[in-house]
Amino acid sequence: EEALPATFDLRRRRDRASLAMVIAVDRSGSMSMPVRPGVTKLDVANEAAAQSAMLLSANDRVGVEHVDTEPFWTLPMTSVTDPAAVAATIHHATQGGGGIYVDAALIAGYDALRREETQLKHLLLFSDGDDSEEMTQSRALVGQALRDGITTSIVSMGRGVYTPELEQLSRLGG
């Protein structure tokens, strides 16, 4: 943004559609892997999730789920009246255990989004490319969500054996 003659300050735009977003973050045991000294994959995912939430405005709603073998709602769906508080809540999320069950993350996130009455709905998932498990229904879930008007983005944390499937799911999610 600093290099361009334009800004990306979405919070100040009043002419854009309202958005409901679920941010799902892998908190499985593998996310404790360091990416550099003193910084884990979970730290990086939480920071990316927090920065994503900071782009939202008071017209938007957000929910944050941290997921291992089951979803844990770090922040239930709420209006984004204080983006800094949302970011702080995300930063305080801690490690879980096991692997991430992607199907469970998607089911919980899509269920929450289907109850929202915004113009746009989006699910953003940060998942370990080395340890994404339980994806037997994921393609069907992402496809149905898109037909229901919910788009999906998935960020693979690291390039691992599951990265190609996570990328495919993101493409299927529009």
Coordinates of C-alpha atoms in Angstrom, one line a residue:
E1 CA 0.0 0.0 0.0
E2 CA 2.8 2.4 0.8
A3 CA 4.2 2.1 -2.7
L4 CA 1.0 2.8 -4.5
P5 CA -0.8 6.1 -5.0
A6 CA -4.0 4.6 -3.4
T7 CA -5.0 3.3 0.0
F8 CA -6.8 0.1 1.0
D9 CA -8.6 1.5 4.0
L10 CA -11.7 -0.6 3.8
R11 CA -12.9 0.5 7.2
R12 CA -13.7 4.0 5.9
R13 CA -15.7 2.9 2.9
R14 CA -19.4 3.2 3.5
D15 CA -20.5 2.1 0.0
R16 CA -19.4 -1.5 0.3
A17 CA -21.6 -4.5 1.1
S18 CA -21.9 -5.8 4.7
L19 CA -19.8 -8.9 5.3
A20 CA -19.9 -11.8 7.8
M21 CA -16.7 -13.6 8.1
V22 CA -15.6 -16.7 10.0
I23 CA -11.9 -17.0 10.6
A24 CA -10.9 -20.5 11.4
V25 CA -7.3 -21.1 12.7
D26 CA -5.6 -24.5 13.1
R27 CA -4.5 -24.8 16.7
S28 CA -3.4 -28.4 16.4
G29 CA -0.1 -29.7 17.9
S30 CA 1.8 -29.3 14.6
M31 CA 1.2 -25.5 14.8
S32 CA 3.7 -25.3 17.6
M33 CA 6.5 -25.8 15.0
P34 CA 8.8 -22.8 14.9
V35 CA 9.0 -20.9 11.7
R36 CA 11.9 -18.8 13.1
P37 CA 13.3 -18.5 16.7
G38 CA 10.5 -17.7 19.1
V39 CA 7.7 -17.7 16.5
T40 CA 5.5 -20.7 15.8
K41 CA 3.1 -21.4 12.9
L42 CA 0.2 -20.6 15.3
D43 CA 1.7 -17.2 16.0
V44 CA 1.9 -16.5 12.3
A45 CA -1.6 -17.7 11.7
N46 CA -3.0 -15.7 14.6
E47 CA -1.3 -12.6 13.3
A48 CA -2.7 -13.1 9.8
A49 CA -6.2 -13.7 11.3
A50 CA -5.9 -10.6 13.5
Q51 CA -4.8 -8.5 10.5
S52 CA -7.7 -9.8 8.5
A53 CA -10.1 -8.9 11.2
M54 CA -8.6 -5.4 11.4
L55 CA -9.8 -4.8 7.8
L56 CA -13.5 -5.2 8.9
S57 CA -15.8 -2.3 9.7
A58 CA -18.7 -1.7 12.1
N59 CA -21.1 -2.9 9.3
D60 CA -19.4 -6.3 9.3
R61 CA -19.6 -9.3 11.6
V62 CA -16.8 -11.8 12.5
G63 CA -16.5 -15.0 14.3
V64 CA -13.2 -16.8 15.2
E65 CA -12.8 -20.5 15.7
H66 CA -9.6 -22.2 16.7
V67 CA -9.7 -25.8 15.6
D68 CA -7.9 -29.0 16.4
T69 CA -10.1 -32.2 16.6
E70 CA -13.1 -29.9 17.3
P71 CA -13.9 -26.2 16.9
F72 CA -13.4 -23.9 19.8
W73 CA -15.1 -20.5 19.4
T74 CA -12.5 -18.0 20.5
L75 CA -15.0 -15.3 19.5
P76 CA -18.6 -16.1 18.6
M77 CA -20.1 -14.1 15.7
T78 CA -20.1 -10.4 16.7
S79 CA -20.3 -7.0 15.1
V80 CA -16.9 -5.4 14.5
T81 CA -17.3 -2.3 16.6
D82 CA -13.7 -2.6 18.0
P83 CA -11.3 -4.3 15.6
A84 CA -8.4 -4.0 18.0
A85 CA -10.3 -6.0 20.6
V86 CA -11.1 -8.7 18.1
A87 CA -7.4 -8.8 17.1
A88 CA -6.4 -9.0 20.8
T89 CA -8.8 -11.9 21.3
I90 CA -7.2 -13.8 18.4
H91 CA -3.7 -13.1 19.6
H92 CA -4.5 -14.7 23.0
A93 CA -5.6 -18.1 21.5
T94 CA -3.4 -21.0 22.6
Q95 CA -2.3 -24.3 21.3
G96 CA -4.6 -27.3 21.3
G97 CA -3.7 -30.8 20.4
G98 CA -4.1 -33.5 17.9
G99 CA -4.5 -32.6 14.2
I100 CA -6.9 -30.1 12.6
Y101 CA -10.1 -31.7 11.5
V102 CA -10.9 -29.6 8.4
D103 CA -14.4 -31.0 7.9
A104 CA -15.3 -30.0 11.5
A105 CA -13.9 -26.5 11.0
L106 CA -15.9 -26.0 7.8
I107 CA -19.1 -27.4 9.2
A108 CA -19.0 -25.1 12.3
G109 CA -18.0 -22.1 10.2
Y110 CA -20.6 -22.5 7.5
D111 CA -23.3 -23.1 10.1
A112 CA -22.5 -19.8 11.8
L113 CA -22.4 -18.0 8.4
R114 CA -25.7 -19.4 7.3
R115 CA -27.4 -17.7 10.3
E116 CA -26.0 -14.3 9.4
E117 CA -28.0 -11.7 7.5
T118 CA -25.2 -9.8 5.7
Q119 CA -24.8 -9.3 1.9
L120 CA -21.5 -11.2 1.7
K121 CA -20.3 -14.3 3.6
H122 CA -16.8 -15.6 3.7
L123 CA -14.9 -18.3 5.5
L124 CA -11.1 -17.9 5.9
L125 CA -9.2 -21.0 7.1
F126 CA -5.5 -21.1 8.1
S127 CA -4.5 -24.8 8.2
D128 CA -1.2 -26.6 8.6
G129 CA -0.1 -27.9 5.2
D130 CA 1.7 -30.8 7.0
D131 CA -1.1 -31.8 9.3
S132 CA -4.6 -31.2 7.8
E133 CA -6.8 -34.2 8.6
E134 CA -10.4 -35.4 8.2
M135 CA -11.1 -33.8 4.8
T136 CA -13.4 -36.5 3.5
Q137 CA -16.4 -34.1 3.1
S138 CA -14.5 -30.9 2.5
R139 CA -15.0 -30.6 -1.3
A140 CA -18.7 -31.2 -0.9
L141 CA -18.9 -28.8 2.0
V142 CA -17.1 -26.0 0.1
G143 CA -19.2 -26.6 -3.0
Q144 CA -22.5 -26.5 -1.1
A145 CA -21.3 -23.3 0.8
L146 CA -20.5 -21.6 -2.5
R147 CA -24.0 -22.5 -3.8
D148 CA -25.4 -21.0 -0.6
G149 CA -23.5 -17.8 -1.3
I150 CA -20.5 -18.4 1.0
T151 CA -17.0 -18.0 -0.4
T152 CA -14.0 -19.8 1.1
S153 CA -10.3 -19.0 1.2
I154 CA -7.8 -21.4 2.7
V155 CA -4.2 -20.5 3.6
S156 CA -1.8 -23.4 3.9
M157 CA 0.6 -22.8 6.7
G158 CA 3.8 -24.1 5.1
R159 CA 4.1 -26.3 2.0
G160 CA 3.3 -29.8 3.1
V161 CA 1.6 -32.9 1.8
Y162 CA -1.9 -31.4 2.3
T163 CA -1.1 -28.1 0.6
P164 CA -2.3 -29.1 -2.9
E165 CA -5.7 -30.2 -1.5
L166 CA -6.0 -27.0 0.6
E167 CA -5.3 -25.0 -2.5
Q168 CA -7.9 -27.0 -4.5
L169 CA -10.5 -26.3 -1.8
S170 CA -9.7 -22.6 -1.9
R171 CA -10.2 -22.6 -5.7
L172 CA -13.5 -24.5 -5.3
G173 CA -14.6 -21.9 -2.7
G174 CA -14.6 -19.1 -5.2

